[in-house]
PDB file of C-alpha atoms and ligand atoms in Angstrom:
ATOM      1  CA  UNK M   1     -54.085 118.473  12.839  1.00 92.00           C
ATOM      2  CA  UNK M   2     -56.566 121.147  11.677  1.00 95.00           C
ATOM      3  CA  UNK M   3     -59.620 119.624   9.831  1.00 97.00           C
ATOM      4  CA  UNK M   4     -61.296 122.151   8.613  1.00 97.00           C
ATOM      5  CA  UNK M   5     -65.269 120.778   7.641  1.00 98.00           C
ATOM      6  CA  UNK M   6     -67.496 120.776   4.311  1.00 98.00           C
ATOM      7  CA  UNK M   7     -70.730 119.555   4.267  1.00 98.00           C
ATOM      8  CA  UNK M   8     -72.230 118.322   1.150  1.00 98.00           C
ATOM      9  CA  UNK M   9     -75.984 117.516   0.456  1.00 97.00           C
ATOM     10  CA  UNK M  10     -75.538 114.682  -1.706  1.00 98.00           C
ATOM     11  CA  UNK M  11     -72.134 113.403  -3.518  1.00 98.00           C
ATOM     12  CA  UNK M  12     -70.980 110.225  -5.883  1.00 98.00           C
ATOM     13  CA  UNK M  13     -68.628 109.731  -2.595  1.00 98.00           C
ATOM     14  CA  UNK M  14     -66.486 111.608  -0.396  1.00 98.00           C
ATOM     15  CA  UNK M  15     -63.830 109.962  -0.969  1.00 98.00           C
ATOM     16  CA  UNK M  16     -64.057 110.278  -4.753  1.00 98.00           C
ATOM     17  CA  UNK M  17     -64.196 113.962  -3.757  1.00 98.00           C
ATOM     18  CA  UNK M  18     -61.282 114.301  -1.863  1.00 98.00           C
ATOM     19  CA  UNK M  19     -59.280 112.519  -5.150  1.00 97.00           C
ATOM     20  CA  UNK M  20     -60.684 114.614  -7.809  1.00 97.00           C
ATOM     21  CA  UNK M  21     -60.378 117.732  -6.146  1.00 97.00           C
ATOM     22  CA  UNK M  22     -57.455 117.195  -4.068  1.00 94.00           C
ATOM     23  CA  UNK M  23     -54.873 119.936  -5.138  1.00 95.00           C
ATOM     24  CA  UNK M  24     -57.635 122.190  -4.107  1.00 97.00           C
ATOM     25  CA  UNK M  25     -57.422 121.201  -0.645  1.00 98.00           C
ATOM     26  CA  UNK M  26     -55.130 120.925   2.225  1.00 97.00           C
ATOM     27  CA  UNK M  27     -54.121 118.197   4.957  1.00 97.00           C
ATOM     28  CA  UNK M  28     -56.794 117.708   7.283  1.00 98.00           C
ATOM     29  CA  UNK M  29     -59.626 118.214   5.206  1.00 98.00           C
ATOM     30  CA  UNK M  30     -62.348 116.510   6.389  1.00 98.00           C
ATOM     31  CA  UNK M  31     -65.846 116.129   3.343  1.00 98.00           C
ATOM     32  CA  UNK M  32     -69.536 114.824   4.553  1.00 98.00           C
ATOM     33  CA  UNK M  33     -71.931 113.757   2.306  1.00 98.00           C
ATOM     34  CA  UNK M  34     -76.094 113.605   3.918  1.00 97.00           C
ATOM     35  CA  UNK M  35     -76.098 110.258   0.892  1.00 97.00           C
ATOM     36  CA  UNK M  36     -73.796 109.311  -1.426  1.00 98.00           C
ATOM     37  CA  UNK M  37     -75.136 107.797  -4.918  1.00 97.00           C
ATOM     38  CA  UNK M  38     -71.987 105.990  -5.723  1.00 97.00           C
ATOM     39  CA  UNK M  39     -70.396 105.241  -1.892  1.00 97.00           C
ATOM     40  CA  UNK M  40     -67.349 102.526  -1.846  1.00 97.00           C
ATOM     41  CA  UNK M  41     -66.285 100.219   0.380  1.00 94.00           C
ATOM     42  CA  UNK M  42     -63.340  97.540  -0.098  1.00 90.00           C
ATOM     43  CA  UNK M  43     -62.500  95.280  -2.745  1.00 85.00           C
ATOM     44  CA  UNK M  44     -65.259  97.096  -4.970  1.00 85.00           C
ATOM     45  CA  UNK M  45     -67.969  96.907  -2.941  1.00 90.00           C
ATOM     46  CA  UNK M  46     -70.969  99.252  -2.790  1.00 92.00           C
ATOM     47  CA  UNK M  47     -71.828 101.286   0.226  1.00 93.00           C
ATOM     48  CA  UNK M  48     -75.386 101.735   0.914  1.00 89.00           C
ATOM     49  CA  UNK M  49     -77.000 105.007   3.501  1.00 89.00           C
ATOM     50  CA  UNK M  50     -79.531 106.639   4.086  1.00 92.00           C
ATOM     51  CA  UNK M  51     -80.537 109.410   6.411  1.00 92.00           C
ATOM     52  CA  UNK M  52     -78.930 107.550   9.327  1.00 95.00           C
ATOM     53  CA  UNK M  53     -75.564 107.282   8.495  1.00 96.00           C
ATOM     54  CA  UNK M  54     -72.295 109.316   8.849  1.00 98.00           C
ATOM     55  CA  UNK M  55     -71.107 109.342   5.911  1.00 98.00           C
ATOM     56  CA  UNK M  56     -67.335 111.209   5.650  1.00 98.00           C
ATOM     57  CA  UNK M  57     -63.943 111.223   4.144  1.00 98.00           C
ATOM     58  CA  UNK M  58     -60.476 112.998   4.965  1.00 98.00           C
ATOM     59  CA  UNK M  59     -57.534 113.900   3.438  1.00 98.00           C
ATOM     60  CA  UNK M  60     -53.775 113.859   4.915  1.00 97.00           C
ATOM     61  CA  UNK M  61     -52.005 114.857   2.048  1.00 96.00           C
ATOM     62  CA  UNK M  62     -47.723 115.089   2.000  1.00 92.00           C
ATOM     63  CA  UNK M  63     -45.757 111.934   1.583  1.00 87.00           C
ATOM     64  CA  UNK M  64     -44.741 111.630   4.792  1.00 90.00           C
ATOM     65  CA  UNK M  65     -48.182 109.807   5.568  1.00 91.00           C
ATOM     66  CA  UNK M  66     -46.369 106.963   3.114  1.00 90.00           C
ATOM     67  CA  UNK M  67     -44.747 104.907   6.444  1.00 89.00           C
ATOM     68  CA  UNK M  68     -48.501 104.460   8.148  1.00 89.00           C
ATOM     69  CA  UNK M  69     -49.386 102.615   4.790  1.00 87.00           C
ATOM     70  CA  UNK M  70     -50.081  99.887   6.704  1.00 86.00           C
ATOM     71  CA  UNK M  71     -51.315 101.495  10.232  1.00 91.00           C
ATOM     72  CA  UNK M  72     -53.394 104.075   9.364  1.00 95.00           C
ATOM     73  CA  UNK M  73     -56.856 101.353   9.336  1.00 96.00           C
ATOM     74  CA  UNK M  74     -56.181 100.042  12.784  1.00 95.00           C
ATOM     75  CA  UNK M  75     -55.201 103.704  13.407  1.00 96.00           C
ATOM     76  CA  UNK M  76     -58.652 104.296  12.863  1.00 97.00           C
ATOM     77  CA  UNK M  77     -60.519 101.320  14.442  1.00 97.00           C
ATOM     78  CA  UNK M  78     -58.519 102.387  17.233  1.00 97.00           C
ATOM     79  CA  UNK M  79     -60.408 105.737  17.324  1.00 98.00           C
ATOM     80  CA  UNK M  80     -63.724 104.590  16.175  1.00 98.00           C
ATOM     81  CA  UNK M  81     -63.445 102.041  19.705  1.00 97.00           C
ATOM     82  CA  UNK M  82     -62.628 105.138  21.852  1.00 97.00           C
ATOM     83  CA  UNK M  83     -65.422 107.412  20.325  1.00 98.00           C
ATOM     84  CA  UNK M  84     -67.974 104.311  21.035  1.00 98.00           C
ATOM     85  CA  UNK M  85     -66.601 103.785  24.225  1.00 97.00           C
ATOM     86  CA  UNK M  86     -66.579 106.918  25.503  1.00 97.00           C
ATOM     87  CA  UNK M  87     -70.490 106.529  24.551  1.00 97.00           C
ATOM     88  CA  UNK M  88     -70.264 103.663  26.349  1.00 97.00           C
ATOM     89  CA  UNK M  89     -70.495 101.151  23.362  1.00 97.00           C
ATOM     90  CA  UNK M  90     -67.851  98.475  23.406  1.00 97.00           C
ATOM     91  CA  UNK M  91     -67.166  97.843  20.281  1.00 97.00           C
ATOM     92  CA  UNK M  92     -64.418  94.936  18.611  1.00 98.00           C
ATOM     93  CA  UNK M  93     -62.054  95.516  15.145  1.00 97.00           C
ATOM     94  CA  UNK M  94     -62.763  93.364  12.429  1.00 96.00           C
ATOM     95  CA  UNK M  95     -59.341  93.250  10.994  1.00 95.00           C
ATOM     96  CA  UNK M  96     -58.738  94.630   8.487  1.00 93.00           C
ATOM     97  CA  UNK M  97     -61.248  97.471   7.973  1.00 95.00           C
ATOM     98  CA  UNK M  98     -64.701  96.896  10.418  1.00 96.00           C
ATOM     99  CA  UNK M  99     -66.338  97.670  13.406  1.00 98.00           C
ATOM    100  CA  UNK M 100     -68.097  95.153  14.818  1.00 97.00           C
ATOM    101  CA  UNK M 101     -70.491  95.748  18.110  1.00 97.00           C
ATOM    102  CA  UNK M 102     -72.342  92.609  18.892  1.00 96.00           C
ATOM    103  CA  UNK M 103     -71.522  90.627  16.081  1.00 95.00           C
ATOM    104  CA  UNK M 104     -72.334  92.860  13.291  1.00 96.00           C
ATOM    105  CA  UNK M 105     -70.857  95.470  11.322  1.00 96.00           C
ATOM    106  CA  UNK M 106     -71.419  99.012  12.725  1.00 97.00           C
ATOM    107  CA  UNK M 107     -68.676 101.104  10.796  1.00 97.00           C
ATOM    108  CA  UNK M 108     -66.363 100.818   7.549  1.00 97.00           C
ATOM    109  CA  UNK M 109     -62.883 101.933   7.119  1.00 97.00           C
ATOM    110  CA  UNK M 110     -61.472 102.062   3.373  1.00 97.00           C
ATOM    111  CA  UNK M 111     -57.911 103.404   3.132  1.00 96.00           C
ATOM    112  CA  UNK M 112     -56.984 104.716  -0.645  1.00 95.00           C
ATOM    113  CA  UNK M 113     -53.445 106.158  -1.939  1.00 95.00           C
ATOM    114  CA  UNK M 114     -52.983 109.520  -4.406  1.00 94.00           C
ATOM    115  CA  UNK M 115     -50.094 108.282  -6.018  1.00 92.00           C
ATOM    116  CA  UNK M 116     -48.490 110.354  -8.832  1.00 90.00           C
ATOM    117  CA  UNK M 117     -44.415 109.411  -9.060  1.00 90.00           C
ATOM    118  CA  UNK M 118     -44.583 108.429  -5.290  1.00 91.00           C
ATOM    119  CA  UNK M 119     -47.707 108.697  -2.804  1.00 92.00           C
ATOM    120  CA  UNK M 120     -48.922 111.679  -2.218  1.00 93.00           C
ATOM    121  CA  UNK M 121     -52.174 111.424   0.404  1.00 96.00           C
ATOM    122  CA  UNK M 122     -54.031 108.896   2.236  1.00 96.00           C
ATOM    123  CA  UNK M 123     -57.570 109.925   1.476  1.00 97.00           C
ATOM    124  CA  UNK M 124     -59.595 107.751   4.579  1.00 98.00           C
ATOM    125  CA  UNK M 125     -63.080 107.084   3.880  1.00 98.00           C
ATOM    126  CA  UNK M 126     -65.680 106.726   7.005  1.00 98.00           C
ATOM    127  CA  UNK M 127     -69.000 105.413   7.141  1.00 98.00           C
ATOM    128  CA  UNK M 128     -70.368 104.712  10.564  1.00 98.00           C
ATOM    129  CA  UNK M 129     -74.209 103.547  11.020  1.00 97.00           C
ATOM    130  CA  UNK M 130     -75.076 106.006  13.848  1.00 98.00           C
ATOM    131  CA  UNK M 131     -79.302 106.357  13.679  1.00 97.00           C
ATOM    132  CA  UNK M 132     -80.102 103.527  10.793  1.00 96.00           C
ATOM    133  CA  UNK M 133     -83.185 101.641  11.944  1.00 95.00           C
ATOM    134  CA  UNK M 134     -82.677  99.159   9.673  1.00 93.00           C
ATOM    135  CA  UNK M 135     -81.390  97.984   6.448  1.00 92.00           C
ATOM    136  CA  UNK M 136     -81.792  96.081   3.197  1.00 86.00           C
ATOM    137  CA  UNK M 137     -82.047  92.141   3.447  1.00 85.00           C
ATOM    138  CA  UNK M 138     -78.916  91.606   1.695  1.00 84.00           C
ATOM    139  CA  UNK M 139     -76.869  93.519   4.882  1.00 83.00           C
ATOM    140  CA  UNK M 140     -78.058  91.087   7.126  1.00 79.00           C
ATOM    141  CA  UNK M 141     -74.229  91.189   9.499  1.00 91.00           C
ATOM    142  CA  UNK M 142     -75.146  95.295   9.516  1.00 94.00           C
ATOM    143  CA  UNK M 143     -76.055  97.202  12.900  1.00 96.00           C
ATOM    144  CA  UNK M 144     -76.409 100.509  14.106  1.00 97.00           C
ATOM    145  CA  UNK M 145     -75.535 102.869  17.484  1.00 98.00           C
ATOM    146  CA  UNK M 146     -79.275 102.983  17.431  1.00 98.00           C
ATOM    147  CA  UNK M 147     -80.394  99.497  16.834  1.00 97.00           C
ATOM    148  CA  UNK M 148     -77.576  98.612  19.427  1.00 97.00           C
ATOM    149  CA  UNK M 149     -78.548 100.849  22.043  1.00 97.00           C
ATOM    150  CA  UNK M 150     -81.974 102.152  21.545  1.00 97.00           C
ATOM    151  CA  UNK M 151     -80.709 105.728  21.563  1.00 97.00           C
ATOM    152  CA  UNK M 152     -80.560 108.585  19.246  1.00 98.00           C
ATOM    153  CA  UNK M 153     -77.019 110.174  18.302  1.00 98.00           C
ATOM    154  CA  UNK M 154     -75.829 113.553  17.117  1.00 98.00           C
ATOM    155  CA  UNK M 155     -73.784 112.768  13.682  1.00 97.00           C
ATOM    156  CA  UNK M 156     -71.857 115.744  14.524  1.00 97.00           C
ATOM    157  CA  UNK M 157     -70.421 115.283  17.941  1.00 98.00           C
ATOM    158  CA  UNK M 158     -69.622 111.657  17.075  1.00 98.00           C
ATOM    159  CA  UNK M 159     -67.642 112.922  13.928  1.00 98.00           C
ATOM    160  CA  UNK M 160     -65.554 115.676  16.183  1.00 98.00           C
ATOM    161  CA  UNK M 161     -65.170 112.911  18.946  1.00 98.00           C
ATOM    162  CA  UNK M 162     -63.386 110.723  16.019  1.00 98.00           C
ATOM    163  CA  UNK M 163     -61.496 113.349  14.967  1.00 98.00           C
ATOM    164  CA  UNK M 164     -60.336 113.921  18.430  1.00 98.00           C
ATOM    165  CA  UNK M 165     -59.443 110.887  18.699  1.00 98.00           C
ATOM    166  CA  UNK M 166     -57.687 110.074  15.587  1.00 98.00           C
ATOM    167  CA  UNK M 167     -55.026 113.009  16.048  1.00 97.00           C
ATOM    168  CA  UNK M 168     -54.110 112.149  19.162  1.00 97.00           C
ATOM    169  CA  UNK M 169     -53.664 108.014  18.250  1.00 97.00           C
ATOM    170  CA  UNK M 170     -51.261 109.066  15.491  1.00 95.00           C
ATOM    171  CA  UNK M 171     -49.485 111.515  17.329  1.00 94.00           C
ATOM    172  CA  UNK M 172     -49.330 108.510  20.047  1.00 93.00           C
ATOM    173  CA  UNK M 173     -48.476 106.622  17.402  1.00 91.00           C
ATOM    174  CA  UNK M 174     -45.279 108.032  16.218  1.00 87.00           C
ATOM    175  CA  UNK M 175     -44.269 107.934  20.351  1.00 88.00           C
ATOM    176  CA  UNK M 176     -45.469 104.954  21.589  1.00 89.00           C
ATOM    177  CA  UNK M 177     -46.694 102.905  19.012  1.00 90.00           C
ATOM    178  CA  UNK M 178     -47.204  99.850  21.723  1.00 92.00           C
ATOM    179  CA  UNK M 179     -49.933 102.021  23.249  1.00 92.00           C
ATOM    180  CA  UNK M 180     -51.880 102.346  19.937  1.00 94.00           C
ATOM    181  CA  UNK M 181     -51.009  98.728  19.572  1.00 95.00           C
ATOM    182  CA  UNK M 182     -52.993  97.370  23.014  1.00 95.00           C
ATOM    183  CA  UNK M 183     -56.226  99.099  22.057  1.00 95.00           C
ATOM    184  CA  UNK M 184     -56.368  96.909  18.641  1.00 96.00           C
ATOM    185  CA  UNK M 185     -54.778  94.104  20.133  1.00 96.00           C
ATOM    186  CA  UNK M 186     -57.454  93.954  22.959  1.00 96.00           C
ATOM    187  CA  UNK M 187     -60.521  94.400  21.055  1.00 96.00           C
ATOM    188  CA  UNK M 188     -59.676  91.720  18.324  1.00 97.00           C
ATOM    189  CA  UNK M 189     -63.002  90.903  17.024  1.00 97.00           C
ATOM    190  CA  UNK M 190     -61.031  87.759  15.530  1.00 97.00           C
ATOM    191  CA  UNK M 191     -58.764  86.134  18.069  1.00 97.00           C
ATOM    192  CA  UNK M 192     -59.405  82.812  18.653  1.00 96.00           C
ATOM    193  CA  UNK M 193     -62.008  82.742  15.564  1.00 96.00           C
ATOM    194  CA  UNK M 194     -62.082  80.404  13.131  1.00 96.00           C
ATOM    195  CA  UNK M 195     -62.228  82.164   9.797  1.00 94.00           C
ATOM    196  CA  UNK M 196     -61.778  81.344   5.769  1.00 93.00           C
ATOM    197  CA  UNK M 197     -59.166  83.816   4.690  1.00 89.00           C
ATOM    198  CA  UNK M 198     -59.667  85.053   1.094  1.00 84.00           C
ATOM    199  CA  UNK M 199     -56.922  86.228  -0.687  1.00 78.00           C
ATOM    200  CA  UNK M 200     -56.161  87.076  -4.696  1.00 75.00           C
ATOM    201  CA  UNK M 201     -59.105  84.480  -5.003  1.00 78.00           C
ATOM    202  CA  UNK M 202     -56.949  82.421  -3.236  1.00 81.00           C
ATOM    203  CA  UNK M 203     -59.382  80.734  -0.017  1.00 85.00           C
ATOM    204  CA  UNK M 204     -58.120  79.340   3.044  1.00 88.00           C
ATOM    205  CA  UNK M 205     -59.281  78.211   6.246  1.00 92.00           C
ATOM    206  CA  UNK M 206     -57.627  78.889   9.349  1.00 94.00           C
ATOM    207  CA  UNK M 207     -57.512  79.679  13.130  1.00 95.00           C
ATOM    208  CA  UNK M 208     -57.013  83.581  13.849  1.00 96.00           C
ATOM    209  CA  UNK M 209     -53.998  84.092  16.711  1.00 97.00           C
ATOM    210  CA  UNK M 210     -54.773  88.188  17.008  1.00 96.00           C
ATOM    211  CA  UNK M 211     -53.195  91.082  14.770  1.00 95.00           C
ATOM    212  CA  UNK M 212     -49.253  91.245  15.583  1.00 93.00           C
ATOM    213  CA  UNK M 213     -47.289  94.286  16.621  1.00 91.00           C
ATOM    214  CA  UNK M 214     -46.821  95.279  12.639  1.00 90.00           C
ATOM    215  CA  UNK M 215     -50.931  94.895  12.336  1.00 92.00           C
ATOM    216  CA  UNK M 216     -50.726  91.635  10.641  1.00 93.00           C
ATOM    217  CA  UNK M 217     -52.985  89.006  10.995  1.00 95.00           C
ATOM    218  CA  UNK M 218     -51.189  86.690  13.094  1.00 96.00           C
ATOM    219  CA  UNK M 219     -53.306  82.673  12.115  1.00 95.00           C
ATOM    220  CA  UNK M 220     -52.363  79.000  11.793  1.00 95.00           C
ATOM    221  CA  UNK M 221     -53.751  76.509   9.069  1.00 92.00           C
ATOM    222  CA  UNK M 222     -54.755  72.844   9.090  1.00 90.00           C
ATOM    223  CA  UNK M 223     -51.861  71.613   9.070  1.00 93.00           C
ATOM    224  CA  UNK M 224     -50.782  74.155  11.866  1.00 95.00           C
ATOM    225  CA  UNK M 225     -48.213  76.257  10.198  1.00 94.00           C
ATOM    226  CA  UNK M 226     -48.135  80.384  11.220  1.00 95.00           C
ATOM    227  CA  UNK M 227     -48.482  82.991   8.659  1.00 93.00           C
ATOM    228  CA  UNK M 228     -48.605  86.602   8.984  1.00 94.00           C
ATOM    229  CA  UNK M 229     -51.331  88.006   6.443  1.00 92.00           C
ATOM    230  CA  UNK M 230     -51.024  91.780   5.909  1.00 89.00           C
ATOM    231  CA  UNK M 231     -54.083  92.161   3.529  1.00 86.00           C
ATOM    232  CA  UNK M 232     -57.091  90.051   2.552  1.00 85.00           C
ATOM    233  CA  UNK M 233     -60.736  89.593   3.473  1.00 86.00           C
ATOM    234  CA  UNK M 234     -61.988  87.278   6.223  1.00 91.00           C
ATOM    235  CA  UNK M 235     -64.903  85.284   6.819  1.00 92.00           C
ATOM    236  CA  UNK M 236     -66.052  83.464  10.060  1.00 89.00           C
ATOM    237  CA  UNK M 237     -66.353  80.057   9.381  1.00 81.00           C
ATOM    238  CA  UNK M 238     -70.219  78.760  10.630  1.00 71.00           C
TER     239      UNK M 238
HETATM  240  C1  LIG H   1     -66.068  99.299   3.697  1.00 94.57           C
HETATM  241  O1  LIG H   1     -66.525  98.829   4.884  1.00 94.57           O
HETATM  242  O2  LIG H   1     -65.694  98.239   2.628  1.00 94.57           O
HETATM  243  C2  LIG H   1     -65.137 100.110   3.570  1.00 94.57           C
HETATM  244  C3  LIG H   1     -66.723 101.169   3.747  1.00 94.57           C
HETATM  245  C4  LIG H   1     -65.987 102.892   3.345  1.00 94.57           C
HETATM  246  C5  LIG H   1     -67.327 103.621   3.244  1.00 94.57           C
HETATM  247  C6  LIG H   1     -67.330 105.281   3.121  1.00 94.57           C
HETATM  248  S1  LIG H   1     -68.763 106.264   3.276  1.00 94.57           S
HETATM  249  C7  LIG H   1     -67.993 107.767   3.213  1.00 94.57           C
HETATM  250  C8  LIG H   1     -66.608 107.535   2.093  1.00 94.57           C
HETATM  251  N1  LIG H   1     -66.987 107.310   0.890  1.00 94.57           N
HETATM  252  C9  LIG H   1     -66.878 106.077   0.128  1.00 94.57           C
HETATM  253  O3  LIG H   1     -67.404 106.179  -1.066  1.00 94.57           O
HETATM  254  N2  LIG H   1     -66.777 105.486   1.300  1.00 94.57           N
HETATM  255  C10 LIG H   1     -66.363 105.918   2.213  1.00 94.57           C
END
């Protein structure tokens, strides 16, 4: 995939920029901002940044991406795993969209669809805490590569490495999805953990049995019923 990179000093949100301008943009285009004034996370949350953050979004343009709707967030997660592993930093994927290092969140992925009559494109927004040296008190579960390793990293090198891994995994997914699945299943942060699952305001206490091959989360509730969860928010029980 051709990735044309465009840098901005400040945007409200790189993902909003792509959504607003997607007619003029091409498949694979990447928008990077040094800062965002209205960075968005999942479930209507905001995404805070400082100089240490890598903030970018890229466009997957065309209706052929519809078939990746359920898998694309975790394919990005797997690409992030490999990117960090190249730096010798082991990380885990917290289903459905976070990357954790040592029990703290280091990166988040926000996938949004552009739908006119049918799905026209996917916008993948990614925030990675790279050289951040501190976080506001309300983000007590956040970490950065710098805080974990005491080393500074070049943001553009991490972006390039991520895009290379992503392209390879997307191709791999078409021919041999089980290989991509293995990366995800072997780095499943929630596996074996007791969590509260919040879905449409319903809260359920369950234990995680792992991410299954359809990328749903397999859980068992307190009555012993096993189910597959395709969306929601998982909070670890203390
Ligand atoms: C999450 O953890 O809820 C997902 C966070 C995604 C944040 C990134 S930062 C770059 C891109 N632009 C946004 O407004 N959001 C994503």
